Every structure is written in C-alpha cells, then in structure tokens.
Amino acid sequence: MIFLSSYGWRTNVNIKDIKDRILNGEYEFRKHALERASSRGINPFEIKEALLEGEIIESYPDDPRGSSCLIYGKSRKGKNLHIVCGLAHNIVWIITAYEPSEKEWINYRRRRE
C-alpha cells in the first residue's frame, strides 16, 4: 500500500484549489478512477465538468493514504456525480467517480441514516 502523504499529499483540500488546478490542466486520473468510471458509463469530460461546478460535501483528512474529499457536481448534461479526489504536488488526483444513489443520499449531498 502506498501512503500518498509521504509523497506530498496535502493535508487540507479546498474547492478553489481544485477548480483552479482543473482549469490549468493540473490533474490526473488514478488508474482506478478511469477503470471504475468507464465501467459505470462515466467519461472523463463529465468528471471534469462536475468538478468545475462542484462543491465539497465530505472531507477525509485522516485517510491513511492522504487527505481527500468527496465532491458533488453535475455534468453539463445534468448527470449527478460524486468524485473523490485529493491534491498532491499541486496536482489534483482523481481517485474515483460514481453516480450517487437517491436511496443513499439526500439531494446527493447528505448521507441517509
């Protein structure tokens, strides 16, 4: 297991930093993100669109692999997406993406209990 914090993974992540880096092309998809997104019918352009208009809905500062966050956003075609990402060496690392289930989420922003 690789602990990304030892490779410059930031301990705090904010949406402005993420959006700025996406706009500047300073982002990369983890292999897992591309594989899972493809299997779920989500393309990288939709992920980028959702990140650019998204909001952080959960933070994971204590993740042993490095601080990350869950972003909720919509693609231009209105597809609701959740994207887990983090920031290391001034690059946004896109870890995974999926379409949230209304059964598990309230307004796609809060987990149901």
mmCIF file with all atom_site columns, C-alpha atoms in Angstrom:
data_model
loop_
_atom_site.group_PDB
_atom_site.id
_atom_site.type_symbol
_atom_site.label_atom_id
_atom_site.label_alt_id
_atom_site.label_comp_id
_atom_site.label_asym_id
_atom_site.label_entity_id
_atom_site.label_seq_id
_atom_site.pdbx_PDB_ins_code
_atom_site.Cartn_x
_atom_site.Cartn_y
_atom_site.Cartn_z
_atom_site.occupancy
_atom_site.B_iso_or_equiv
_atom_site.pdbx_formal_charge
_atom_site.auth_seq_id
_atom_site.auth_comp_id
_atom_site.auth_asym_id
_atom_site.auth_atom_id
_atom_site.pdbx_PDB_model_num
ATOM 1   C CA . MET A 1 1   ? 0.000   0.000  0.000   1.00 0.00 ? 1   MET A CA 1
ATOM 2   C CA . ILE A 1 2   ? 1.304   3.457  -0.892  1.00 0.00 ? 2   ILE A CA 1
ATOM 3   C CA . PHE A 1 3   ? 0.748   6.215  1.635   1.00 0.00 ? 3   PHE A CA 1
ATOM 4   C CA . LEU A 1 4   ? 0.383   9.294  -0.500  1.00 0.00 ? 4   LEU A CA 1
ATOM 5   C CA . SER A 1 5   ? 1.055   11.685 2.396   1.00 0.00 ? 5   SER A CA 1
ATOM 6   C CA . SER A 1 6   ? 4.705   10.681 2.155   1.00 0.00 ? 6   SER A CA 1
ATOM 7   C CA . TYR A 1 7   ? 4.630   11.785 -1.495  1.00 0.00 ? 7   TYR A CA 1
ATOM 8   C CA . GLY A 1 8   ? 3.443   15.349 -0.928  1.00 0.00 ? 8   GLY A CA 1
ATOM 9   C CA . TRP A 1 9   ? -0.278  14.679 -0.451  1.00 0.00 ? 9   TRP A CA 1
ATOM 10  C CA . ARG A 1 10  ? -1.845  17.822 1.000   1.00 0.00 ? 10  ARG A CA 1
ATOM 11  C CA . THR A 1 11  ? -3.497  17.621 4.392   1.00 0.00 ? 11  THR A CA 1
ATOM 12  C CA . ASN A 1 12  ? -6.132  20.205 3.516   1.00 0.00 ? 12  ASN A CA 1
ATOM 13  C CA . VAL A 1 13  ? -8.087  20.423 0.307   1.00 0.00 ? 13  VAL A CA 1
ATOM 14  C CA . ASN A 1 14  ? -10.382 23.250 -0.770  1.00 0.00 ? 14  ASN A CA 1
ATOM 15  C CA . ILE A 1 15  ? -12.655 23.586 -3.765  1.00 0.00 ? 15  ILE A CA 1
ATOM 16  C CA . LYS A 1 16  ? -10.981 26.733 -5.117  1.00 0.00 ? 16  LYS A CA 1
ATOM 17  C CA . ASP A 1 17  ? -7.604  24.969 -5.336  1.00 0.00 ? 17  ASP A CA 1
ATOM 18  C CA . ILE A 1 18  ? -9.225  22.017 -7.062  1.00 0.00 ? 18  ILE A CA 1
ATOM 19  C CA . LYS A 1 19  ? -11.096 24.145 -9.612  1.00 0.00 ? 19  LYS A CA 1
ATOM 20  C CA . ASP A 1 20  ? -8.022  26.290 -10.355 1.00 0.00 ? 20  ASP A CA 1
ATOM 21  C CA . ARG A 1 21  ? -5.896  23.198 -10.970 1.00 0.00 ? 21  ARG A CA 1
ATOM 22  C CA . ILE A 1 22  ? -8.549  21.591 -13.176 1.00 0.00 ? 22  ILE A CA 1
ATOM 23  C CA . LEU A 1 23  ? -8.782  24.775 -15.273 1.00 0.00 ? 23  LEU A CA 1
ATOM 24  C CA . ASN A 1 24  ? -4.982  24.824 -15.634 1.00 0.00 ? 24  ASN A CA 1
ATOM 25  C CA . GLY A 1 25  ? -4.841  21.159 -16.661 1.00 0.00 ? 25  GLY A CA 1
ATOM 26  C CA . GLU A 1 26  ? -3.079  20.212 -13.427 1.00 0.00 ? 26  GLU A CA 1
ATOM 27  C CA . TYR A 1 27  ? -4.957  16.994 -12.749 1.00 0.00 ? 27  TYR A CA 1
ATOM 28  C CA . GLU A 1 28  ? -4.543  13.281 -13.295 1.00 0.00 ? 28  GLU A CA 1
ATOM 29  C CA . PHE A 1 29  ? -6.835  10.304 -13.114 1.00 0.00 ? 29  PHE A CA 1
ATOM 30  C CA . ARG A 1 30  ? -5.741  7.378  -10.989 1.00 0.00 ? 30  ARG A CA 1
ATOM 31  C CA . LYS A 1 31  ? -5.977  4.105  -12.885 1.00 0.00 ? 31  LYS A CA 1
ATOM 32  C CA . HIS A 1 32  ? -8.778  3.022  -10.543 1.00 0.00 ? 32  HIS A CA 1
ATOM 33  C CA . ALA A 1 33  ? -10.766 6.181  -11.375 1.00 0.00 ? 33  ALA A CA 1
ATOM 34  C CA . LEU A 1 34  ? -10.620 5.553  -15.116 1.00 0.00 ? 34  LEU A CA 1
ATOM 35  C CA . GLU A 1 35  ? -11.494 1.880  -14.777 1.00 0.00 ? 35  GLU A CA 1
ATOM 36  C CA . ARG A 1 36  ? -14.415 2.452  -12.407 1.00 0.00 ? 36  ARG A CA 1
ATOM 37  C CA . ALA A 1 37  ? -15.762 5.458  -14.313 1.00 0.00 ? 37  ALA A CA 1
ATOM 38  C CA . SER A 1 38  ? -15.662 3.539  -17.593 1.00 0.00 ? 38  SER A CA 1
ATOM 39  C CA . SER A 1 39  ? -17.461 0.557  -16.062 1.00 0.00 ? 39  SER A CA 1
ATOM 40  C CA . ARG A 1 40  ? -20.115 2.968  -14.743 1.00 0.00 ? 40  ARG A CA 1
ATOM 41  C CA . GLY A 1 41  ? -20.651 4.762  -18.055 1.00 0.00 ? 41  GLY A CA 1
ATOM 42  C CA . ILE A 1 42  ? -18.972 7.987  -16.928 1.00 0.00 ? 42  ILE A CA 1
ATOM 43  C CA . ASN A 1 43  ? -16.440 9.668  -19.194 1.00 0.00 ? 43  ASN A CA 1
ATOM 44  C CA . PRO A 1 44  ? -13.521 11.874 -18.084 1.00 0.00 ? 44  PRO A CA 1
ATOM 45  C CA . PHE A 1 45  ? -15.085 15.003 -19.614 1.00 0.00 ? 45  PHE A CA 1
ATOM 46  C CA . GLU A 1 46  ? -18.166 14.586 -17.413 1.00 0.00 ? 46  GLU A CA 1
ATOM 47  C CA . ILE A 1 47  ? -15.927 14.274 -14.365 1.00 0.00 ? 47  ILE A CA 1
ATOM 48  C CA . LYS A 1 48  ? -14.062 17.449 -15.283 1.00 0.00 ? 48  LYS A CA 1
ATOM 49  C CA . GLU A 1 49  ? -17.352 19.323 -15.830 1.00 0.00 ? 49  GLU A CA 1
ATOM 50  C CA . ALA A 1 50  ? -18.711 18.163 -12.470 1.00 0.00 ? 50  ALA A CA 1
ATOM 51  C CA . LEU A 1 51  ? -15.514 19.162 -10.660 1.00 0.00 ? 51  LEU A CA 1
ATOM 52  C CA . LEU A 1 52  ? -15.570 22.653 -12.162 1.00 0.00 ? 52  LEU A CA 1
ATOM 53  C CA . GLU A 1 53  ? -19.066 23.364 -10.873 1.00 0.00 ? 53  GLU A CA 1
ATOM 54  C CA . GLY A 1 54  ? -18.951 21.125 -7.820  1.00 0.00 ? 54  GLY A CA 1
ATOM 55  C CA . GLU A 1 55  ? -18.828 21.523 -4.067  1.00 0.00 ? 55  GLU A CA 1
ATOM 56  C CA . ILE A 1 56  ? -17.061 19.569 -1.347  1.00 0.00 ? 56  ILE A CA 1
ATOM 57  C CA . ILE A 1 57  ? -19.647 17.580 0.606   1.00 0.00 ? 57  ILE A CA 1
ATOM 58  C CA . GLU A 1 58  ? -17.329 15.418 2.724   1.00 0.00 ? 58  GLU A CA 1
ATOM 59  C CA . SER A 1 59  ? -13.697 15.712 3.787   1.00 0.00 ? 59  SER A CA 1
ATOM 60  C CA . TYR A 1 60  ? -11.452 12.818 4.679   1.00 0.00 ? 60  TYR A CA 1
ATOM 61  C CA . PRO A 1 61  ? -8.470  14.484 6.414   1.00 0.00 ? 61  PRO A CA 1
ATOM 62  C CA . ASP A 1 62  ? -7.489  11.329 8.298   1.00 0.00 ? 62  ASP A CA 1
ATOM 63  C CA . ASP A 1 63  ? -7.420  8.951  5.348   1.00 0.00 ? 63  ASP A CA 1
ATOM 64  C CA . PRO A 1 64  ? -4.188  6.952  5.833   1.00 0.00 ? 64  PRO A CA 1
ATOM 65  C CA . ARG A 1 65  ? -3.401  7.330  2.117   1.00 0.00 ? 65  ARG A CA 1
ATOM 66  C CA . GLY A 1 66  ? -3.617  11.126 2.348   1.00 0.00 ? 66  GLY A CA 1
ATOM 67  C CA . SER A 1 67  ? -6.263  13.773 2.813   1.00 0.00 ? 67  SER A CA 1
ATOM 68  C CA . SER A 1 68  ? -9.039  13.651 0.248   1.00 0.00 ? 68  SER A CA 1
ATOM 69  C CA . CYS A 1 69  ? -12.582 14.863 -0.253  1.00 0.00 ? 69  CYS A CA 1
ATOM 70  C CA . LEU A 1 70  ? -15.873 13.932 -1.866  1.00 0.00 ? 70  LEU A CA 1
ATOM 71  C CA . ILE A 1 71  ? -17.208 16.429 -4.384  1.00 0.00 ? 71  ILE A CA 1
ATOM 72  C CA . TYR A 1 72  ? -20.762 16.581 -5.661  1.00 0.00 ? 72  TYR A CA 1
ATOM 73  C CA . GLY A 1 73  ? -21.270 18.158 -9.076  1.00 0.00 ? 73  GLY A CA 1
ATOM 74  C CA . LYS A 1 74  ? -23.224 17.850 -12.292 1.00 0.00 ? 74  LYS A CA 1
ATOM 75  C CA . SER A 1 75  ? -22.041 17.364 -15.832 1.00 0.00 ? 75  SER A CA 1
ATOM 76  C CA . ARG A 1 76  ? -23.292 19.769 -18.496 1.00 0.00 ? 76  ARG A CA 1
ATOM 77  C CA . LYS A 1 77  ? -25.915 17.191 -19.433 1.00 0.00 ? 77  LYS A CA 1
ATOM 78  C CA . GLY A 1 78  ? -27.151 17.130 -15.830 1.00 0.00 ? 78  GLY A CA 1
ATOM 79  C CA . LYS A 1 79  ? -25.590 13.848 -14.688 1.00 0.00 ? 79  LYS A CA 1
ATOM 80  C CA . ASN A 1 80  ? -25.156 13.889 -10.896 1.00 0.00 ? 80  ASN A CA 1
ATOM 81  C CA . LEU A 1 81  ? -21.667 12.750 -9.930  1.00 0.00 ? 81  LEU A CA 1
ATOM 82  C CA . HIS A 1 82  ? -19.658 12.126 -6.798  1.00 0.00 ? 82  HIS A CA 1
ATOM 83  C CA . ILE A 1 83  ? -15.908 12.384 -7.236  1.00 0.00 ? 83  ILE A CA 1
ATOM 84  C CA . VAL A 1 84  ? -13.267 11.520 -4.660  1.00 0.00 ? 84  VAL A CA 1
ATOM 85  C CA . CYS A 1 85  ? -10.050 13.449 -5.136  1.00 0.00 ? 85  CYS A CA 1
ATOM 86  C CA . GLY A 1 86  ? -7.034  14.837 -3.345  1.00 0.00 ? 86  GLY A CA 1
ATOM 87  C CA . LEU A 1 87  ? -4.195  17.248 -4.030  1.00 0.00 ? 87  LEU A CA 1
ATOM 88  C CA . ALA A 1 88  ? -0.523  16.246 -4.170  1.00 0.00 ? 88  ALA A CA 1
ATOM 89  C CA . HIS A 1 89  ? 2.423   18.119 -5.652  1.00 0.00 ? 89  HIS A CA 1
ATOM 90  C CA . ASN A 1 90  ? -0.047  20.746 -6.925  1.00 0.00 ? 90  ASN A CA 1
ATOM 91  C CA . ILE A 1 91  ? -1.888  18.144 -8.986  1.00 0.00 ? 91  ILE A CA 1
ATOM 92  C CA . VAL A 1 92  ? -5.476  17.091 -8.378  1.00 0.00 ? 92  VAL A CA 1
ATOM 93  C CA . TRP A 1 93  ? -5.606  13.309 -8.211  1.00 0.00 ? 93  TRP A CA 1
ATOM 94  C CA . ILE A 1 94  ? -8.988  11.960 -9.217  1.00 0.00 ? 94  ILE A CA 1
ATOM 95  C CA . ILE A 1 95  ? -9.410  8.751  -7.253  1.00 0.00 ? 95  ILE A CA 1
ATOM 96  C CA . THR A 1 96  ? -12.885 7.540  -8.210  1.00 0.00 ? 96  THR A CA 1
ATOM 97  C CA . ALA A 1 97  ? -16.229 8.758  -9.553  1.00 0.00 ? 97  ALA A CA 1
ATOM 98  C CA . TYR A 1 98  ? -19.754 7.407  -9.465  1.00 0.00 ? 98  TYR A CA 1
ATOM 99  C CA . GLU A 1 99  ? -23.403 8.397  -9.793  1.00 0.00 ? 99  GLU A CA 1
ATOM 100 C CA . PRO A 1 100 ? -24.845 8.710  -6.282  1.00 0.00 ? 100 PRO A CA 1
ATOM 101 C CA . SER A 1 101 ? -27.983 6.765  -5.420  1.00 0.00 ? 101 SER A CA 1
ATOM 102 C CA . GLU A 1 102 ? -31.042 8.641  -4.186  1.00 0.00 ? 102 GLU A CA 1
ATOM 103 C CA . LYS A 1 103 ? -31.560 5.708  -1.815  1.00 0.00 ? 103 LYS A CA 1
ATOM 104 C CA . GLU A 1 104 ? -28.266 6.520  -0.082  1.00 0.00 ? 104 GLU A CA 1
ATOM 105 C CA . TRP A 1 105 ? -28.137 10.317 -0.420  1.00 0.00 ? 105 TRP A CA 1
ATOM 106 C CA . ILE A 1 106 ? -30.456 13.237 0.357   1.00 0.00 ? 106 ILE A CA 1
ATOM 107 C CA . ASN A 1 107 ? -30.216 15.749 -2.509  1.00 0.00 ? 107 ASN A CA 1
ATOM 108 C CA . TYR A 1 108 ? -26.940 13.985 -3.420  1.00 0.00 ? 108 TYR A CA 1
ATOM 109 C CA . ARG A 1 109 ? -25.237 15.977 -0.642  1.00 0.00 ? 109 ARG A CA 1
ATOM 110 C CA . ARG A 1 110 ? -26.017 14.253 2.657   1.00 0.00 ? 110 ARG A CA 1
ATOM 111 C CA . ARG A 1 111 ? -25.923 10.562 3.511   1.00 0.00 ? 111 ARG A CA 1
ATOM 112 C CA . ARG A 1 112 ? -29.188 8.998  4.589   1.00 0.00 ? 112 ARG A CA 1
ATOM 113 C CA . GLU A 1 113 ? -29.115 7.477  8.048   1.00 0.00 ? 113 GLU A CA 1
#
